[in-house]
mmCIF file of C-alpha atoms and ligand atoms in Angstrom:
data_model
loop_
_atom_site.group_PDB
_atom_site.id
_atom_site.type_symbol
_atom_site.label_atom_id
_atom_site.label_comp_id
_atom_site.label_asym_id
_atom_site.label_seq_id
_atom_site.Cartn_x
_atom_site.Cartn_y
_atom_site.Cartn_z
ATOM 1 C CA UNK A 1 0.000 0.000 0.000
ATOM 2 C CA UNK A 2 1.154 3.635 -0.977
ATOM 3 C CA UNK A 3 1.740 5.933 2.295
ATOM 4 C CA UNK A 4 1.523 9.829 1.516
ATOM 5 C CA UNK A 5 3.158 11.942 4.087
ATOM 6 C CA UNK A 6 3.168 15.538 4.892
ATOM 7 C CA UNK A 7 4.651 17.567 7.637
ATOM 8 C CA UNK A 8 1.668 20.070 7.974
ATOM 9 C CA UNK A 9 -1.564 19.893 8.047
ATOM 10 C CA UNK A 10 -1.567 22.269 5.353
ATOM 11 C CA UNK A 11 0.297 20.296 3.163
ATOM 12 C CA UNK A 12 -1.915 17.316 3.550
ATOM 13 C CA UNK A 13 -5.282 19.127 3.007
ATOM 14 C CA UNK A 14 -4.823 19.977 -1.385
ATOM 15 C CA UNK A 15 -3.921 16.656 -1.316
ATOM 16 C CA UNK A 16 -7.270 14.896 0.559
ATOM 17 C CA UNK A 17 -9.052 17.115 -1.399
ATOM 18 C CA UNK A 18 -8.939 14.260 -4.557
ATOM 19 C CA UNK A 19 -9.105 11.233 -2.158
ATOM 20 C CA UNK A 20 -12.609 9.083 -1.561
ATOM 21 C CA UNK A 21 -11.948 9.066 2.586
ATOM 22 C CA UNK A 22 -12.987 5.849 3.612
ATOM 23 C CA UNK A 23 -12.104 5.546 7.364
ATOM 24 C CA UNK A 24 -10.288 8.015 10.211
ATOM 25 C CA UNK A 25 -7.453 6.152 12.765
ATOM 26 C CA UNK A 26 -6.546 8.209 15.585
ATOM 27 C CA UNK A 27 -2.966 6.881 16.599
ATOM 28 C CA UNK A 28 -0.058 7.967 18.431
ATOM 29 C CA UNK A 29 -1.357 11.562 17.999
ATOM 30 C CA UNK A 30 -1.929 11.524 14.412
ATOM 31 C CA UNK A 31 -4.848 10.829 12.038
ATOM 32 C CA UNK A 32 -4.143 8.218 9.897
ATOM 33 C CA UNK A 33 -6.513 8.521 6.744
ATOM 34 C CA UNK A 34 -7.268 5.477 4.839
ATOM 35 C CA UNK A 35 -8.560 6.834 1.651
ATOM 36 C CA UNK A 36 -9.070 5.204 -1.776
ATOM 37 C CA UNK A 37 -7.708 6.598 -5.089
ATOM 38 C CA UNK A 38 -8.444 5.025 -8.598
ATOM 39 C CA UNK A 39 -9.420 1.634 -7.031
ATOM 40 C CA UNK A 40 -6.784 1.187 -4.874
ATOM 41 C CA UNK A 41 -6.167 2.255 -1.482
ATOM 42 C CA UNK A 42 -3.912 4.699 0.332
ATOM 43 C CA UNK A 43 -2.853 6.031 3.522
ATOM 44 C CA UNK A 44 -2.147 9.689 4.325
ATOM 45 C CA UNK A 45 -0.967 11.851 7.495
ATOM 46 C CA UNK A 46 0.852 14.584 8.260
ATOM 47 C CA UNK A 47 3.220 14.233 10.840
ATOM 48 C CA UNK A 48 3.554 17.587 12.628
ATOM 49 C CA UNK A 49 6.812 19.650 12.125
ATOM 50 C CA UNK A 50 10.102 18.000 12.411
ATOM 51 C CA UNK A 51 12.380 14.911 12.262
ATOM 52 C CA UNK A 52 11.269 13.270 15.278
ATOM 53 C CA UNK A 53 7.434 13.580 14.336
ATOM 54 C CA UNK A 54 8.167 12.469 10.435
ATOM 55 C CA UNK A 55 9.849 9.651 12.317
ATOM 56 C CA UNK A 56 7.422 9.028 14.192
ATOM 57 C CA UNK A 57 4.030 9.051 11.413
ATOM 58 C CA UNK A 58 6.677 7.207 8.763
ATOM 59 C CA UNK A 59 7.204 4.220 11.187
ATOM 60 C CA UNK A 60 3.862 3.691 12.264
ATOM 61 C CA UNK A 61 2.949 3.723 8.476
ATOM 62 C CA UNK A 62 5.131 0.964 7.600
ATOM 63 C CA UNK A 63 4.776 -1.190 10.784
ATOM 64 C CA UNK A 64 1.313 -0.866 11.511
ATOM 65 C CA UNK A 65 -0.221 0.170 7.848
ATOM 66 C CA UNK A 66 1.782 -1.450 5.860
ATOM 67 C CA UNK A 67 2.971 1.086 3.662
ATOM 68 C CA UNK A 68 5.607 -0.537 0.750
ATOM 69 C CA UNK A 69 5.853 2.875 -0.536
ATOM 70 C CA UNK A 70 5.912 5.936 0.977
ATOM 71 C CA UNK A 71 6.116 8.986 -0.856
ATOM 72 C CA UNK A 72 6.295 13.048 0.939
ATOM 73 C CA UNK A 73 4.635 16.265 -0.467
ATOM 74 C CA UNK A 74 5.158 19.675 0.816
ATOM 75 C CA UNK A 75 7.017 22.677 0.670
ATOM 76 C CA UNK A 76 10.832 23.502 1.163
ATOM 77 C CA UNK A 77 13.266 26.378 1.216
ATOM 78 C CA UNK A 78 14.991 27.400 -1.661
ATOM 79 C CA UNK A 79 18.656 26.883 -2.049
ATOM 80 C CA UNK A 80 20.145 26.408 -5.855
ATOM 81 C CA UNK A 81 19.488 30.188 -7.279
ATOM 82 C CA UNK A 82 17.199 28.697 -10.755
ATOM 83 C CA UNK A 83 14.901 27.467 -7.783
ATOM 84 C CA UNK A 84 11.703 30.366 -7.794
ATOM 85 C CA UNK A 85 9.231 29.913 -5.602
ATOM 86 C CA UNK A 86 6.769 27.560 -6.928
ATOM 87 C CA UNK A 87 8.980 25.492 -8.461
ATOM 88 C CA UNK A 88 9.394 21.458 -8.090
ATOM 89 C CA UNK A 89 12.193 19.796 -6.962
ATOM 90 C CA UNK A 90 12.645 15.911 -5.804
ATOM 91 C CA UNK A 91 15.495 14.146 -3.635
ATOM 92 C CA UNK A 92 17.517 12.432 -5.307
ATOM 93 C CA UNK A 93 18.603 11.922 -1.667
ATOM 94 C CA UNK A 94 17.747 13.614 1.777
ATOM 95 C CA UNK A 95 20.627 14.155 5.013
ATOM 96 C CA UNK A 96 20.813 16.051 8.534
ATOM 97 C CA UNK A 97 22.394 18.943 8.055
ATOM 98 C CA UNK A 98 22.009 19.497 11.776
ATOM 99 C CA UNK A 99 23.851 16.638 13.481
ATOM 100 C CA UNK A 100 27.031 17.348 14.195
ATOM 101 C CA UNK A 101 29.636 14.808 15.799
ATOM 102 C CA UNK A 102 32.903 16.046 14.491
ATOM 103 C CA UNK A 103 34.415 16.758 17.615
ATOM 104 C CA UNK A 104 35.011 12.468 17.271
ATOM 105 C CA UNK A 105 36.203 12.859 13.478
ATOM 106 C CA UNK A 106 33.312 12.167 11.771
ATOM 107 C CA UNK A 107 31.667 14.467 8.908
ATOM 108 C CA UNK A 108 28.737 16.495 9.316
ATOM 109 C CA UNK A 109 25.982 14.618 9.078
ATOM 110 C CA UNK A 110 26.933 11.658 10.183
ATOM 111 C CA UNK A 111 25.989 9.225 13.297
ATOM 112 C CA UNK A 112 27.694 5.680 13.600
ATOM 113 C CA UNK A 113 26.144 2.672 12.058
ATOM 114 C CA UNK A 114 23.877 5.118 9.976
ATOM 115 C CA UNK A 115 25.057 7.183 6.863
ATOM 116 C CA UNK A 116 25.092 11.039 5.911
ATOM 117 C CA UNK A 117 22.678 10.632 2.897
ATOM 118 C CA UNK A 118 19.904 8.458 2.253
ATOM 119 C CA UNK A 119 18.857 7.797 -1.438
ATOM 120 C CA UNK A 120 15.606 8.264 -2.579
ATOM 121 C CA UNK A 121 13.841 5.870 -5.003
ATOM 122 C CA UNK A 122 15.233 6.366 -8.188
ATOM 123 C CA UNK A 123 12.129 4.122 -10.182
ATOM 124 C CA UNK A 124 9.800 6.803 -8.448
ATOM 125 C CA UNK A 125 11.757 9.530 -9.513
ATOM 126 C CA UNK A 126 11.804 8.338 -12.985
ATOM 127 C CA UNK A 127 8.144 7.990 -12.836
ATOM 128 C CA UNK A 128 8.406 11.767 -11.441
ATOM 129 C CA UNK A 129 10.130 13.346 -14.035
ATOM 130 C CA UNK A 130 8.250 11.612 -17.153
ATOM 131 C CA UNK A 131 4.781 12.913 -15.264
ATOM 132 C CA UNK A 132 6.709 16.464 -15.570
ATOM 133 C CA UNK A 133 7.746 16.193 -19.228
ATOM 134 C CA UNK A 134 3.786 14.727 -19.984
ATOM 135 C CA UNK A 135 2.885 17.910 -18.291
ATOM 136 C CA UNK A 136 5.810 20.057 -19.267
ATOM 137 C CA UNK A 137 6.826 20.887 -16.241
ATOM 138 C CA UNK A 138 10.453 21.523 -15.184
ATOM 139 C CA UNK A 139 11.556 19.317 -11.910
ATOM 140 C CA UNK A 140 14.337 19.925 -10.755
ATOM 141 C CA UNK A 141 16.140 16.988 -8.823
ATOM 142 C CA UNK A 142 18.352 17.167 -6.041
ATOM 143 C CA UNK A 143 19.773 17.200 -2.244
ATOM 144 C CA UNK A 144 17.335 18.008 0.631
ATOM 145 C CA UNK A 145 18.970 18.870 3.655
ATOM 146 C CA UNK A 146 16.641 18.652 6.730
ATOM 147 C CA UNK A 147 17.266 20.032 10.293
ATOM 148 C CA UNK A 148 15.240 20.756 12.954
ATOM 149 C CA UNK A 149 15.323 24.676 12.073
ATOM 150 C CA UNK A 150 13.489 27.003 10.032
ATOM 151 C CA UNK A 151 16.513 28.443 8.491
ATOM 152 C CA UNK A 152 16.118 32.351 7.346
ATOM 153 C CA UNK A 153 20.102 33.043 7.137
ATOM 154 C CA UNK A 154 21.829 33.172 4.352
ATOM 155 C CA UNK A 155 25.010 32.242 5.934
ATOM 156 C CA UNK A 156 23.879 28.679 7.440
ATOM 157 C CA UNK A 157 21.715 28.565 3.819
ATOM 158 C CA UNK A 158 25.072 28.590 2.286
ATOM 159 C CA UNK A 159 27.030 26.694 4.528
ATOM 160 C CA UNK A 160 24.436 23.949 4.042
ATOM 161 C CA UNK A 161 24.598 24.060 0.270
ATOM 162 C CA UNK A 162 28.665 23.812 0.855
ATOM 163 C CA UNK A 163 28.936 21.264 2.982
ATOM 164 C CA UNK A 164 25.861 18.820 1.824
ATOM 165 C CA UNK A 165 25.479 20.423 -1.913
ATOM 166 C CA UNK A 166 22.161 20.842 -1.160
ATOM 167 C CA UNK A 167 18.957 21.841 -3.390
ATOM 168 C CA UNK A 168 16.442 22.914 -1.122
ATOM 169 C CA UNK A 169 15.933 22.897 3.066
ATOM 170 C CA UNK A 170 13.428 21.400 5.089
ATOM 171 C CA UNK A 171 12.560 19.840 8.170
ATOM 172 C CA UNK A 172 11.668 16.056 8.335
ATOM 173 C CA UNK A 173 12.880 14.479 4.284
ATOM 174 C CA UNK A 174 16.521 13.191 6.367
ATOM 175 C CA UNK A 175 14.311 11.590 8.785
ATOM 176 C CA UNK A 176 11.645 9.616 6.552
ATOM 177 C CA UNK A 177 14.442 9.126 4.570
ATOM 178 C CA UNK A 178 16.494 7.734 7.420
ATOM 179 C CA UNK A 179 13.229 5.330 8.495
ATOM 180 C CA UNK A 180 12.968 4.026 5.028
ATOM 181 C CA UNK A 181 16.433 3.041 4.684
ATOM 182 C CA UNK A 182 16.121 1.649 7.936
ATOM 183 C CA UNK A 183 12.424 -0.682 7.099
ATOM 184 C CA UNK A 184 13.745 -1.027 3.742
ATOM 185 C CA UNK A 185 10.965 0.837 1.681
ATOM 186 C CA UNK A 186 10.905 2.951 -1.472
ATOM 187 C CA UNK A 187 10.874 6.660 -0.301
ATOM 188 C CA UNK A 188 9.913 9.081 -2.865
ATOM 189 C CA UNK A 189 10.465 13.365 -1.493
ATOM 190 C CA UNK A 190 8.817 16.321 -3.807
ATOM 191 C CA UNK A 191 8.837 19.678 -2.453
ATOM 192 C CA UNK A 192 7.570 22.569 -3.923
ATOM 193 C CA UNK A 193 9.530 25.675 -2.840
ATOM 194 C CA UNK A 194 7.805 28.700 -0.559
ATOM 195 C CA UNK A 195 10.765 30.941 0.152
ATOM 196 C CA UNK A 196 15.002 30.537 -0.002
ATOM 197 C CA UNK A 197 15.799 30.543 3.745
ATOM 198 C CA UNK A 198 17.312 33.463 3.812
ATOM 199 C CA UNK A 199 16.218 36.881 5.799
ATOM 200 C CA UNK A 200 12.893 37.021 5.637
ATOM 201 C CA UNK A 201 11.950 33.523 4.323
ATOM 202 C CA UNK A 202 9.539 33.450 7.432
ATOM 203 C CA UNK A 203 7.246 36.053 5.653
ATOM 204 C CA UNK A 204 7.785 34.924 2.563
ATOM 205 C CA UNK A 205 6.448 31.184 3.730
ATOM 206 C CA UNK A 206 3.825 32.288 5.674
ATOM 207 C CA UNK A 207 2.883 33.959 1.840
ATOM 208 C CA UNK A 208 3.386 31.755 -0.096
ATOM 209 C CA UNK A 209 2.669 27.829 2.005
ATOM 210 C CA UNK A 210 -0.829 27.441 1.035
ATOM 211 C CA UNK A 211 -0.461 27.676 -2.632
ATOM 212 C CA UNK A 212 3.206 25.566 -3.077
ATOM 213 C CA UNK A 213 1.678 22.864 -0.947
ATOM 214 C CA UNK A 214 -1.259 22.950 -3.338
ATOM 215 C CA UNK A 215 1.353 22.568 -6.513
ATOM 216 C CA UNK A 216 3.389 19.855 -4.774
ATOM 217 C CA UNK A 217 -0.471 18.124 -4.173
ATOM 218 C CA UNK A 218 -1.497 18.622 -7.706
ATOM 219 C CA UNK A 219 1.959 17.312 -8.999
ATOM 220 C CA UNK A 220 1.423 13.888 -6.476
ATOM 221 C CA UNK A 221 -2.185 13.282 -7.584
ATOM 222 C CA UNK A 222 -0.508 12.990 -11.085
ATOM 223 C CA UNK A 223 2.038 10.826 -10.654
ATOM 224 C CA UNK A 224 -0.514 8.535 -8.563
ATOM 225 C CA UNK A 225 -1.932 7.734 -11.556
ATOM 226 C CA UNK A 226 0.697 6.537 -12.808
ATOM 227 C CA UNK A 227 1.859 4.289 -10.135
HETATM 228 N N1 3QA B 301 13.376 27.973 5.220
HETATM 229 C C1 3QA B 301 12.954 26.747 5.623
HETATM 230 N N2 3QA B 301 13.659 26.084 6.554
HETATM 231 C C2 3QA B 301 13.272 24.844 6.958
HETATM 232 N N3 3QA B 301 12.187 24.200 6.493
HETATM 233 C C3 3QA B 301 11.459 24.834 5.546
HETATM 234 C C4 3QA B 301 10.271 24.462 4.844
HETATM 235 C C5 3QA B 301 9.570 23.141 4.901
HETATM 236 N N4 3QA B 301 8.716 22.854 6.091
HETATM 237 C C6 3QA B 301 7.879 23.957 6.537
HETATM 238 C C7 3QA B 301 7.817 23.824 8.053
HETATM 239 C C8 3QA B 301 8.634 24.928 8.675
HETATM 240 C C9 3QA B 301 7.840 26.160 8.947
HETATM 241 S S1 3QA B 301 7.415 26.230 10.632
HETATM 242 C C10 3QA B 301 5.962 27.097 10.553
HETATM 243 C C11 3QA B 301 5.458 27.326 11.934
HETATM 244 O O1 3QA B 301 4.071 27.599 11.916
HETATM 245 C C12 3QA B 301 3.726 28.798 11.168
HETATM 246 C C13 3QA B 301 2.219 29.057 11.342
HETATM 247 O O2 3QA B 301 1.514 27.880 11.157
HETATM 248 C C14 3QA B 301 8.485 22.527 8.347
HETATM 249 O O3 3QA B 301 7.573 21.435 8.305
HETATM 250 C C15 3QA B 301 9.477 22.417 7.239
HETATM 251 C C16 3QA B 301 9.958 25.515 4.026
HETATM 252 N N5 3QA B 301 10.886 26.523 4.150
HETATM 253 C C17 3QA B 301 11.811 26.133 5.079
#
């Protein structure tokens, strides 16, 4: 079964918007929808902000759902200067730019028996980007950093994009990503971008959330029907 995650709830909503709800499951202080979608069914949350929720709503999806698939929609900050807000980007692969043992040698990014960068599904992305040339749309692919941070400086923006060569920044794609290397399931990541975490990308998202989550939701429902 196909999981669809999103951080906020306002990522989530475009996106039930197209889905017959068939039942509500109040768990572990989430609402898991079960919905169905051209015959077949689906489950869809959103997590709450974070790593440690999207940990939390990706695991339960794959232990107690089920999910062999699980594929994130939302919004991200900008980081490669041809990103606009509006525009698409996927993960080619997601990290933490926010954990930092190097005091014990290791690189940014890294904790012991895990890995810096986590690869997203690269069948799903291909599926991804011939959606975007059906629909000629441009979709950028990429490295999503995540930490727990809403970053708005253009000096940790650019250390990020230094150290992790990073496309876009968000909070919670290196923790799904993280879980699903971990359970061993496909994770797909698209993000449409709402500001480029720099000074003043907290007025700029509070602008421009509801309608990039509603292009990242459009841009899911199409490649669902093609899954
Ligand atoms: N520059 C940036 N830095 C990090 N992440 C992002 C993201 C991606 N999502 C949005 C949300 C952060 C916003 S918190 C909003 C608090 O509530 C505001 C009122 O509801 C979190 O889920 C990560 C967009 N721009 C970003």
């Amino acid at each position: 079964m196909t999981g669809i995650l999103c951080a906020m709830r306002e990522e989530l909503d475009p996106i039930l918007e197209y889905m017959n709800i068939k039942e509500k499951i109040k768990h572990a202080n989430n609402i898991f929808y079960i919905a169905e979608f051209e015959g077949e069914d689906i489950v869809l949350a959103y997590s709450k902000i974070g790593k440690v929720n999207a940990s939390i709503t990706a695991t339960i999806m794959i232990e107690k759902f089920g999910v062999d698939k699980l594929l994130f929609s939302g919004v991200a900050g900008g980081v490669d200067e041809d990103l606009k807000i509006g525009d698409l980007i996927i993960a080619t692969k997601t990290c933490q730019h926010d954990v930092d043992l190097t005091v014990f040698g290791y690189e940014p990014g890294y904790i012991p028996e895990s890995k810096v960068f986590f690869e997203c599904d690269e069948d799903l992305n291909n599926i991804a980007q011939n959606v975007a040339g059906k629909l000629g749309i441009k979709l950028k692919d990429g490295v999503i950093a995540s930490g727990d941070q809403f970053v708005h400086s253009k000096e940790r923006k650019e250390w990020i994009k230094k150290i992790f060569n990073a496309s876009a920044i968000e909070m919670e794609g290196g923790a799904v990503g993280c879980v699903c290397w971990n359970e061993g399931v496909p994770f797909f990541m698209l993000r449409a971008i709402s500001d480029t975490a720099e000074e003043g990308a907290g007025v700029d998202f509070d602008e421009f959330l509801e309608e990039s989550s509603k292009i990242s939701a459009k841009f899911l429902i199409e490649m669902l029907k093609e899954l």
